[in-house]
Amino acid sequence: MIRKGDNMKLYNTLTKQIEDFIPHNPKQVTMYTCGPTVYHYAHIGNLRTYIFEDVLEKNLEYLGYDVKRVMNITDVGHMTSDADTGEDKMLKGAKRENKTVWEIAEIYTKAFFEDTEKLNIRKPLIVEKASDHIDQYIKIISKLLEKGYAYIANGNVYFDISKVTNYYQLSEKNKEELIIGAREDVELDVHKRNPHDFGLWFTSSKFENQIMQWDSPWGRGYPGWHIECSGIALKFLGEYLDIHCGGVDNIFPHHTNEIAQSESYLGHKWCKYWCHGEHLNNASEKMSKSKGEFLTLSLLEQKGYKPLTYRFFCLQSHYRKQLVFSYEGLDIASQSYNKLLNKVNNIKKSAEGEINKEQVFKYQELFKEALRDDLNTSNALTILYDVIKDEELNNNTKLYLIADFDSVLSLDLLKEKEEKIEEELINYINGMIEKRNKAKQEKNYKEADRIREELKEKGIIIKDTKEGTIFEINK
Ligand code: AMP
Ligand code: ZN
């Protein structure tokens, strides 16, 4: 239970204010995060958004909440424009690789989770494929038609945005501005009553080779992208959602449309807090999967960066600030991250002292204060550095706090150390074996036996075999 006054402060895109976070049910926070469109690898910009969401979830847990988080996998219905125009992203991927859309979805879903695992992004409790919940979308769309919020035109079902008040609240865009924007769109759908009405169900597709199709009361077809997130969120998290997240590009039209259709369906307010992560951009242009260097996590790894260096890079900045990617910036983050790991290694090497509970409490409060302040991860990192350099803290207290903070930061601050120790130990053993072989070649058996004994005292047993000397570590 969270004490009064200890509430997290979170910026809410809906009200444009930093608000006290108070969930509907104090026992469990419900959180929905838009998942990837699995037509290609995620770029590191996409991954920045998932890092932010991961930290938000872990931070809420750190503050004492139980979090139920759901994420979808968009494997159908997402157009390149985010509205109803442009190419179908999944078909684009299938064409590019000469595979079926189902194969593409499988390949890139797997790749997505490989990336997120490397970044210590925890898989949400519930992950659902958009294509697995067609009945749910049909149920919602039927009710929207029944209530007069939707209409059928040219075989498709559209949502009528003129039927809702506050349609533009989340995006803060004004209607006229958007209509001018829409006029520039060459593919204006003439069947829509308003240019910003959006497709709930399509039967009449401009994509002849659309193989993802299902039967519906309006004919064989497929759902629009927006209804998928509303459908999955309502099915798994109920009628009252606490937090809905995504990147800022999701504000309009995706999340705007989610609010319109969900609240029209439910007949009441749906989600309380809308949280958006700012973009990671290239210095000169928008990050893209098709133009410029396609910045993936694997590319960074090929260039020698540890995936967690990228996580560290992101945590150094605030999630609501745009972040510009550059290799120089990543190099600086890499140096700082390695220095941090070394500092922790040194503390671990001389672990001593009884854990000082008062100091633990004091620093945990400071760490929480930073995170409660609209998820200020860079201030949270400063608290970590303060712990490391506090001369009054003994090393066991420091290690306790480092492990504790890492449950939110997930930078493998202590794990890395173990790997390093292992590596150092192996280098030491190999060096000793080499020395012993040299001694044997020189017929200095006394020295060879001494080396064997020295290793034995450390719990390392060596054996000479036909393949050479092998060793065993008795821990
Ligand atoms: P998509 O796979 O295109 O549906 O996008 C996955 C997530 O990445 C969404 O939440 C987007 O809002 C987010 N996103 C897209 N581009 C960027 C970017 N350059 N920086 C940060 N997040 C982004
Ligand atoms: Zn979504």
Coordinates of C-alpha atoms and ligand atoms in Angstrom, one line a residue:
M1 CA 0.0 0.0 0.0
I2 CA 1.4 3.5 -0.9
R3 CA 1.4 6.0 1.9
K4 CA -0.5 9.3 1.3
G5 CA 2.0 11.8 0.1
D6 CA 4.2 9.1 -1.5
N7 CA 2.3 9.1 -4.8
M8 CA 4.3 9.1 -7.9
K9 CA 4.0 12.3 -10.0
L10 CA 3.4 11.5 -13.7
Y11 CA 2.9 13.7 -16.7
N12 CA -0.4 13.0 -18.3
T13 CA -0.7 13.8 -22.0
L14 CA -4.5 14.0 -21.6
T15 CA -4.5 16.9 -19.1
K16 CA -1.0 18.2 -20.1
Q17 CA -0.1 18.3 -16.4
I18 CA 2.1 16.4 -13.9
E19 CA -0.4 14.7 -11.7
D20 CA -0.4 12.5 -8.6
F21 CA -0.6 8.9 -9.8
I22 CA -3.6 7.3 -8.1
P23 CA -4.8 4.0 -9.6
H24 CA -8.4 2.9 -9.7
N25 CA -7.6 -0.1 -7.6
P26 CA -4.8 0.6 -5.0
K27 CA -3.9 -3.1 -5.0
Q28 CA -3.2 -3.4 -8.7
V29 CA -2.1 -1.0 -11.4
T30 CA -3.3 -1.8 -14.9
M31 CA -0.9 -0.8 -17.7
Y32 CA -1.2 -1.1 -21.4
T33 CA 1.7 -0.5 -23.8
C34 CA 1.4 -0.5 -27.6
G35 CA 3.5 -3.3 -29.0
P36 CA 5.6 -3.5 -32.1
T37 CA 4.4 -3.8 -35.7
V38 CA 6.3 -6.9 -36.6
Y39 CA 7.1 -6.2 -40.2
H40 CA 10.8 -5.5 -39.7
Y41 CA 13.4 -5.2 -36.9
A42 CA 12.8 -2.6 -34.2
H43 CA 15.0 0.4 -34.6
I44 CA 16.7 1.7 -31.5
G45 CA 14.2 4.6 -31.4
N46 CA 11.4 2.0 -30.9
L47 CA 13.5 0.3 -28.3
R48 CA 13.9 3.6 -26.4
T49 CA 10.1 3.6 -25.9
Y50 CA 10.2 0.0 -24.6
I51 CA 13.0 0.9 -22.2
F52 CA 11.0 3.8 -20.8
E53 CA 7.9 1.6 -20.4
D54 CA 10.0 -1.1 -18.7
V55 CA 11.5 1.4 -16.2
L56 CA 8.0 2.8 -15.5
E57 CA 6.7 -0.7 -14.7
K58 CA 9.6 -1.6 -12.5
N59 CA 9.5 1.7 -10.8
L60 CA 5.8 1.3 -9.9
E61 CA 6.7 -2.1 -8.5
Y62 CA 9.6 -0.6 -6.6
L63 CA 7.2 1.9 -5.1
G64 CA 5.0 -1.0 -3.9
Y65 CA 2.4 -1.5 -6.6
D66 CA 1.5 -4.8 -8.2
V67 CA 1.4 -4.1 -11.9
K68 CA -0.6 -6.0 -14.5
R69 CA 0.8 -5.1 -17.9
V70 CA -0.5 -6.0 -21.3
M71 CA 1.1 -5.5 -24.7
N72 CA -0.1 -6.4 -28.2
I73 CA 1.8 -7.6 -31.2
T74 CA 0.5 -5.8 -34.3
D75 CA 0.5 -8.4 -37.0
V76 CA -2.4 -7.0 -39.1
G77 CA -4.0 -3.7 -40.1
H78 CA -1.2 -1.1 -39.6
M79 CA -0.7 1.2 -42.6
T80 CA 2.5 3.2 -43.2
S81 CA 0.7 6.4 -42.5
D82 CA -0.7 5.4 -39.1
A83 CA -4.1 6.4 -40.5
D84 CA -5.9 4.4 -43.2
T85 CA -3.6 5.4 -46.0
G86 CA -0.3 4.2 -47.4
E87 CA 1.0 0.7 -47.7
D88 CA 0.1 -2.1 -45.4
K89 CA 3.2 -2.6 -43.2
M90 CA 2.9 -6.4 -43.0
L91 CA 2.4 -6.7 -46.8
K92 CA 5.4 -4.5 -47.3
G93 CA 7.6 -6.8 -45.2
A94 CA 6.3 -9.9 -47.0
K95 CA 7.0 -8.4 -50.4
R96 CA 10.5 -7.3 -49.3
E97 CA 11.5 -10.7 -48.2
N98 CA 9.3 -12.9 -50.5
K99 CA 7.6 -14.5 -47.5
T100 CA 4.1 -14.8 -46.2
V101 CA 2.8 -12.2 -43.8
W102 CA 2.5 -14.9 -41.2
E103 CA 6.2 -15.9 -41.6
I104 CA 7.2 -12.2 -41.4
A105 CA 5.2 -11.8 -38.2
E106 CA 6.9 -14.8 -36.6
I107 CA 10.4 -13.8 -37.6
Y108 CA 10.1 -10.3 -36.4
T109 CA 8.2 -11.1 -33.2
K110 CA 11.1 -13.4 -32.3
A111 CA 13.7 -10.8 -33.2
F112 CA 11.8 -8.2 -31.1
F113 CA 11.9 -10.3 -28.0
E114 CA 15.6 -11.1 -28.6
D115 CA 16.4 -7.4 -28.6
T116 CA 14.3 -6.6 -25.6
E117 CA 15.8 -9.5 -23.6
K118 CA 19.3 -8.1 -24.4
L119 CA 18.2 -4.8 -23.0
N120 CA 16.8 -6.3 -19.8
I121 CA 13.3 -5.2 -20.8
R122 CA 11.0 -7.6 -19.1
K123 CA 8.4 -9.3 -21.2
P124 CA 5.0 -8.0 -20.1
L125 CA 2.8 -10.4 -18.2
I126 CA 0.4 -10.7 -21.0
V127 CA 1.5 -10.4 -24.7
E128 CA -1.3 -10.9 -27.3
K129 CA -1.2 -11.1 -31.1
A130 CA -3.7 -8.7 -32.7
S131 CA -4.7 -11.5 -35.1
D132 CA -5.8 -13.7 -32.2
H133 CA -8.7 -11.5 -31.0
I134 CA -10.9 -10.9 -34.1
D135 CA -14.1 -11.9 -32.1
Q136 CA -13.4 -9.1 -29.6
Y137 CA -13.0 -6.5 -32.3
I138 CA -16.2 -7.7 -34.0
K139 CA -18.1 -7.4 -30.6
I140 CA -16.9 -3.8 -30.1
I141 CA -17.5 -2.7 -33.6
S142 CA -21.1 -4.2 -33.6
K143 CA -21.9 -2.3 -30.4
L144 CA -20.4 1.0 -31.9
L145 CA -22.7 0.5 -35.0
E146 CA -25.6 -0.2 -32.7
K147 CA -25.0 2.9 -30.7
G148 CA -24.6 5.1 -33.8
Y149 CA -20.9 5.8 -33.4
A150 CA -20.0 3.9 -36.5
Y151 CA -21.3 3.7 -40.1
I152 CA -20.8 1.5 -43.1
A153 CA -19.6 2.9 -46.4
N154 CA -18.2 1.2 -49.4
G155 CA -18.2 -2.1 -47.5
N156 CA -16.0 -0.8 -44.7
V157 CA -17.0 0.2 -41.2
Y158 CA -15.8 3.6 -40.1
F159 CA -15.9 5.4 -36.7
D160 CA -17.7 8.8 -36.9
I161 CA -15.6 11.2 -35.0
S162 CA -18.3 13.9 -35.1
K163 CA -20.2 11.8 -32.6
V164 CA -17.7 12.3 -29.8
T165 CA -16.9 15.4 -27.8
N166 CA -13.3 16.1 -27.0
Y167 CA -12.0 14.1 -29.9
Y168 CA -9.0 16.4 -30.1
Q169 CA -8.2 16.6 -26.3
L170 CA -5.3 14.2 -26.3
S171 CA -3.5 15.6 -29.3
E172 CA -4.4 19.2 -28.6
K173 CA -4.5 19.6 -32.4
N174 CA -7.4 21.6 -33.7
K175 CA -9.7 20.3 -36.3
E176 CA -8.9 22.8 -39.0
E177 CA -5.2 22.2 -38.7
L178 CA -5.8 18.5 -39.1
I179 CA -8.1 18.9 -42.0
I180 CA -5.6 21.0 -43.8
G181 CA -3.0 18.3 -43.1
A182 CA -5.5 15.7 -44.4
R183 CA -6.0 17.6 -47.6
E184 CA -2.4 17.3 -48.5
D185 CA -2.9 13.5 -48.2
V186 CA -3.2 12.2 -51.8
E187 CA -5.2 9.2 -50.7
L188 CA -8.2 10.9 -49.1
D189 CA -10.9 8.2 -48.7
V190 CA -14.0 9.6 -50.3
H191 CA -16.3 7.3 -48.5
K192 CA -15.6 8.8 -45.1
R193 CA -18.0 11.4 -43.7
N194 CA -15.1 13.3 -42.1
P195 CA -11.5 13.1 -43.2
H196 CA -10.5 11.9 -39.7
D197 CA -13.1 9.2 -39.4
F198 CA -11.1 6.0 -39.1
G199 CA -11.5 2.4 -40.3
L200 CA -12.7 -0.1 -37.8
W201 CA -13.1 -3.0 -40.2
F202 CA -12.1 -3.2 -43.9
T203 CA -13.7 -5.5 -46.4
S204 CA -12.9 -3.5 -49.4
S205 CA -9.2 -3.5 -49.5
K206 CA -6.9 -1.8 -52.0
F207 CA -4.5 -4.7 -51.3
E208 CA -5.5 -7.6 -53.5
N209 CA -3.0 -9.9 -51.9
Q210 CA -4.3 -9.3 -48.3
I211 CA -4.3 -12.8 -47.0
M212 CA -5.0 -12.0 -43.4
Q213 CA -8.8 -12.0 -43.6
W214 CA -11.6 -13.2 -41.4
D215 CA -15.4 -13.5 -41.7
S216 CA -17.4 -10.8 -40.0
P217 CA -21.0 -9.5 -40.1
W218 CA -19.9 -7.0 -42.7
G219 CA -18.1 -9.4 -45.0
R220 CA -14.7 -11.0 -45.1
G221 CA -12.0 -8.6 -44.1
Y222 CA -9.6 -7.4 -41.5
P223 CA -9.6 -5.0 -38.5
G224 CA -8.1 -1.5 -38.4
W225 CA -5.0 -1.0 -36.3
H226 CA -6.6 1.2 -33.6
I227 CA -9.4 -1.2 -32.7
E228 CA -6.8 -3.9 -31.9
C229 CA -5.2 -2.0 -29.0
S230 CA -8.6 -1.0 -27.5
G231 CA -9.9 -4.6 -28.0
I232 CA -6.9 -6.3 -26.3
A233 CA -6.7 -3.7 -23.5
L234 CA -10.4 -4.0 -22.7
K235 CA -10.3 -7.8 -22.8
F236 CA -7.4 -8.3 -20.5
L237 CA -7.5 -5.2 -18.3
G238 CA -11.2 -4.4 -17.9
E239 CA -13.2 -1.3 -18.3
Y240 CA -10.9 1.0 -16.2
L241 CA -7.4 1.4 -17.3
D242 CA -4.8 3.2 -15.2
I243 CA -1.9 3.8 -17.7
H244 CA -1.6 3.7 -21.4
C245 CA 1.8 4.2 -22.9
G246 CA 3.5 4.6 -26.3
G247 CA 5.8 6.9 -28.2
V248 CA 4.7 10.5 -28.9
D249 CA 3.8 9.6 -32.5
N250 CA 1.1 7.4 -31.1
I251 CA -0.8 10.4 -29.7
F252 CA -2.4 11.1 -33.0
P253 CA -4.2 9.3 -34.5
H254 CA -3.7 6.0 -32.7
H255 CA -4.3 6.9 -29.1
T256 CA -6.9 9.6 -30.0
N257 CA -8.8 6.9 -31.8
E258 CA -8.4 4.4 -29.1
I259 CA -10.0 6.8 -26.6
A260 CA -12.9 7.7 -29.0
Q261 CA -13.9 4.1 -29.7
S262 CA -13.3 2.7 -26.2
E263 CA -15.2 5.4 -24.4
S264 CA -18.0 5.3 -26.9
Y265 CA -18.2 1.5 -26.5
L266 CA -18.1 1.7 -22.7
G267 CA -20.2 4.8 -22.1
H268 CA -17.7 6.1 -19.6
K269 CA -14.1 7.4 -19.2
W270 CA -11.6 4.6 -19.9
C271 CA -8.0 5.4 -19.2
K272 CA -6.8 7.8 -16.6
Y273 CA -3.1 8.4 -17.4
W274 CA -1.7 8.7 -20.9
C275 CA 2.1 8.6 -20.9
H276 CA 4.3 9.1 -23.9
G277 CA 8.0 8.7 -24.5
E278 CA 9.7 11.3 -26.7
H279 CA 11.6 10.2 -29.8
L280 CA 15.1 9.2 -30.4
N281 CA 16.2 11.0 -33.5
N282 CA 19.1 11.1 -35.8
A283 CA 21.0 14.5 -35.9
S284 CA 19.5 15.4 -39.2
E285 CA 16.3 13.4 -39.7
K286 CA 13.7 11.3 -38.2
M287 CA 14.8 7.8 -37.3
S288 CA 13.6 5.4 -40.0
K289 CA 13.7 1.7 -41.0
S290 CA 14.0 2.5 -44.6
K291 CA 16.1 5.7 -45.0
G292 CA 19.6 6.3 -43.8
E293 CA 21.4 3.9 -41.6
F294 CA 19.0 1.4 -40.2
L295 CA 19.9 1.6 -36.5
T296 CA 19.2 -1.8 -34.9
L297 CA 20.5 -3.2 -31.7
S298 CA 22.4 -5.9 -33.6
L299 CA 24.1 -3.2 -35.6
L300 CA 25.3 -1.6 -32.4
E301 CA 26.5 -5.0 -31.2
Q302 CA 28.4 -5.5 -34.5
K303 CA 30.1 -2.2 -33.8
G304 CA 31.2 -3.5 -30.5
Y305 CA 28.7 -1.9 -28.1
K306 CA 27.1 -3.8 -25.3
P307 CA 23.3 -3.7 -25.5
L308 CA 23.1 -2.4 -21.9
T309 CA 25.3 0.6 -22.9
Y310 CA 22.3 1.6 -25.0
R311 CA 20.0 1.2 -22.0
F312 CA 22.4 3.3 -19.9
F313 CA 22.4 5.9 -22.7
C314 CA 18.6 6.2 -22.6
L315 CA 18.4 6.3 -18.8
Q316 CA 20.7 9.2 -18.7
S317 CA 18.1 11.4 -20.3
H318 CA 14.4 12.1 -19.3
Y319 CA 11.9 10.1 -21.2
R320 CA 9.9 13.2 -22.2
K321 CA 12.9 14.9 -23.8
Q322 CA 14.0 14.2 -27.4
L323 CA 17.2 12.4 -27.5
V324 CA 19.6 12.7 -30.5
F325 CA 21.5 9.6 -31.3
S326 CA 25.2 9.8 -32.3
Y327 CA 28.1 7.4 -32.0
E328 CA 30.0 10.0 -30.1
G329 CA 27.2 10.2 -27.6
L330 CA 27.1 6.4 -27.3
D331 CA 30.9 6.2 -26.9
I332 CA 30.6 8.6 -23.9
A333 CA 27.8 6.5 -22.4
S334 CA 29.9 3.4 -23.0
Q335 CA 32.9 4.9 -21.1
S336 CA 30.7 6.0 -18.2
Y337 CA 28.9 2.7 -18.1
N338 CA 32.2 0.8 -18.0
K339 CA 33.5 3.1 -15.3
L340 CA 30.4 2.5 -13.3
L341 CA 30.8 -1.3 -13.6
N342 CA 34.4 -1.0 -12.5
K343 CA 33.5 1.0 -9.5
V344 CA 31.0 -1.6 -8.5
N345 CA 33.6 -4.3 -9.1
N346 CA 36.0 -2.7 -6.8
I347 CA 33.3 -2.4 -4.1
K348 CA 32.6 -6.1 -4.6
K349 CA 36.2 -7.1 -4.3
S350 CA 36.4 -5.8 -0.8
A351 CA 32.9 -6.5 0.5
E352 CA 32.8 -5.9 4.2
G353 CA 30.7 -4.5 7.1
E354 CA 27.2 -5.0 8.4
I355 CA 24.4 -3.5 6.3
N356 CA 23.5 -0.2 7.8
K357 CA 19.7 -0.2 7.7
E358 CA 19.3 3.5 8.4
Q359 CA 21.6 4.4 5.5
V360 CA 19.7 1.9 3.3
F361 CA 16.4 3.6 4.1
K362 CA 17.8 7.1 3.6
Y363 CA 19.2 6.3 0.1
Q364 CA 16.1 4.2 -0.9
E365 CA 14.0 7.3 -0.1
L366 CA 16.2 9.5 -2.2
F367 CA 16.1 7.0 -5.1
K368 CA 12.3 6.8 -4.8
E369 CA 12.1 10.6 -4.7
A370 CA 13.9 10.8 -8.0
L371 CA 11.7 8.2 -9.7
R372 CA 8.5 9.6 -8.2
D373 CA 9.4 12.9 -9.9
D374 CA 7.9 11.9 -13.3
L375 CA 10.4 9.0 -13.6
N376 CA 13.6 11.1 -13.4
T377 CA 16.0 8.3 -14.3
S378 CA 19.0 10.6 -14.6
N379 CA 18.5 11.8 -11.0
A380 CA 18.1 8.2 -9.9
L381 CA 21.5 7.5 -11.5
T382 CA 22.9 10.4 -9.5
I383 CA 21.7 8.8 -6.3
L384 CA 23.5 5.6 -7.4
Y385 CA 26.7 7.5 -7.9
D386 CA 26.2 9.2 -4.5
V387 CA 26.0 5.8 -2.8
I388 CA 29.1 4.6 -4.5
K389 CA 31.2 7.6 -3.4
D390 CA 29.8 8.0 0.1
E391 CA 32.8 7.3 2.3
E392 CA 30.6 6.7 5.3
L393 CA 28.9 3.7 3.8
N394 CA 30.6 0.3 4.2
N395 CA 30.8 -1.8 1.1
N396 CA 28.1 -4.3 2.0
T397 CA 25.6 -1.5 2.5
K398 CA 26.7 -0.1 -0.9
L399 CA 26.2 -3.5 -2.5
Y400 CA 22.8 -3.9 -1.0
L401 CA 21.7 -0.5 -2.4
I402 CA 23.2 -1.2 -5.8
A403 CA 21.4 -4.5 -6.1
D404 CA 18.2 -2.8 -4.9
F405 CA 18.4 0.1 -7.4
D406 CA 19.2 -2.3 -10.2
S407 CA 15.8 -3.9 -9.8
V408 CA 14.6 -0.8 -11.5
L409 CA 17.6 0.3 -13.6
S410 CA 18.3 -3.3 -14.8
L411 CA 21.9 -2.4 -15.8
D412 CA 23.3 -5.8 -14.6
L413 CA 25.5 -3.8 -12.2
L414 CA 26.4 -6.9 -10.2
K415 CA 26.0 -9.6 -12.7
E416 CA 28.6 -8.1 -15.0
K417 CA 31.0 -8.3 -12.1
E418 CA 30.5 -12.1 -11.8
E419 CA 31.1 -12.6 -15.5
K420 CA 34.2 -10.4 -15.2
I421 CA 35.5 -12.4 -12.2
E422 CA 35.0 -15.6 -14.0
E423 CA 36.9 -14.2 -17.0
E424 CA 39.7 -13.0 -14.8
L425 CA 39.9 -16.3 -13.0
I426 CA 40.1 -18.2 -16.2
N427 CA 42.9 -15.9 -17.5
Y428 CA 44.8 -16.5 -14.2
I429 CA 44.4 -20.3 -14.4
N430 CA 45.5 -20.4 -18.0
G431 CA 48.5 -18.3 -17.2
M432 CA 49.5 -20.7 -14.4
I433 CA 49.1 -23.7 -16.6
E434 CA 51.3 -22.0 -19.2
K435 CA 54.0 -21.3 -16.5
R436 CA 53.8 -24.9 -15.3
N437 CA 54.2 -26.3 -18.9
K438 CA 57.2 -24.1 -19.3
A439 CA 58.7 -25.4 -16.0
K440 CA 58.1 -29.0 -17.1
Q441 CA 59.7 -28.4 -20.5
E442 CA 62.7 -27.0 -18.6
K443 CA 62.6 -30.1 -16.4
N444 CA 61.9 -27.9 -13.3
Y445 CA 59.5 -30.4 -11.8
K446 CA 59.7 -28.7 -8.4
E447 CA 58.3 -25.5 -9.8
A448 CA 55.7 -27.4 -11.8
D449 CA 54.5 -29.2 -8.5
R450 CA 54.5 -25.9 -6.7
I451 CA 52.2 -24.3 -9.3
R452 CA 49.9 -27.3 -9.1
E453 CA 49.8 -27.0 -5.3
E454 CA 49.1 -23.3 -5.4
L455 CA 46.2 -23.8 -7.7
K456 CA 44.9 -26.7 -5.5
E457 CA 44.9 -24.4 -2.5
K458 CA 42.6 -22.2 -4.4
G459 CA 40.2 -25.1 -5.2
I460 CA 41.5 -25.5 -8.8
I461 CA 42.4 -29.0 -9.7
I462 CA 44.4 -29.5 -12.9
K463 CA 44.8 -32.8 -14.8
D464 CA 47.2 -33.7 -17.6
T465 CA 45.4 -35.4 -20.5
K466 CA 46.4 -36.4 -24.1
E467 CA 44.6 -33.2 -25.2
G468 CA 46.6 -31.1 -22.8
T469 CA 46.1 -29.8 -19.3
I470 CA 42.5 -29.4 -18.2
F471 CA 41.1 -27.8 -15.0
E472 CA 38.2 -28.0 -12.7
I473 CA 37.1 -25.3 -10.2
N474 CA 35.7 -26.6 -7.0
K475 CA 33.6 -23.7 -5.7
Ligands
AMP1 P1 5.8 0.5 -34.3 O1 6.5 -0.8 -34.3 O2 6.1 1.3 -35.5 O3 4.3 0.4 -34.0 O4 6.4 1.3 -33.1 C1 6.7 0.8 -31.8 C2 6.9 1.9 -30.8 O5 8.0 2.7 -31.0 C3 5.7 2.8 -30.7 O6 5.3 3.0 -29.3 C4 6.2 4.1 -31.3 O7 5.5 5.2 -30.7 C5 7.6 4.1 -30.9 N1 8.5 4.9 -31.8 C6 8.5 5.0 -33.1 N2 9.5 5.8 -33.5 C7 10.2 6.1 -32.4 C8 11.4 6.9 -32.2 N3 12.1 7.5 -33.2 N4 11.9 7.1 -30.9 C9 11.2 6.5 -29.9 N5 10.1 5.7 -30.0 C10 9.6 5.6 -31.3
ZN2 ZN -1.6 0.6 -29.7

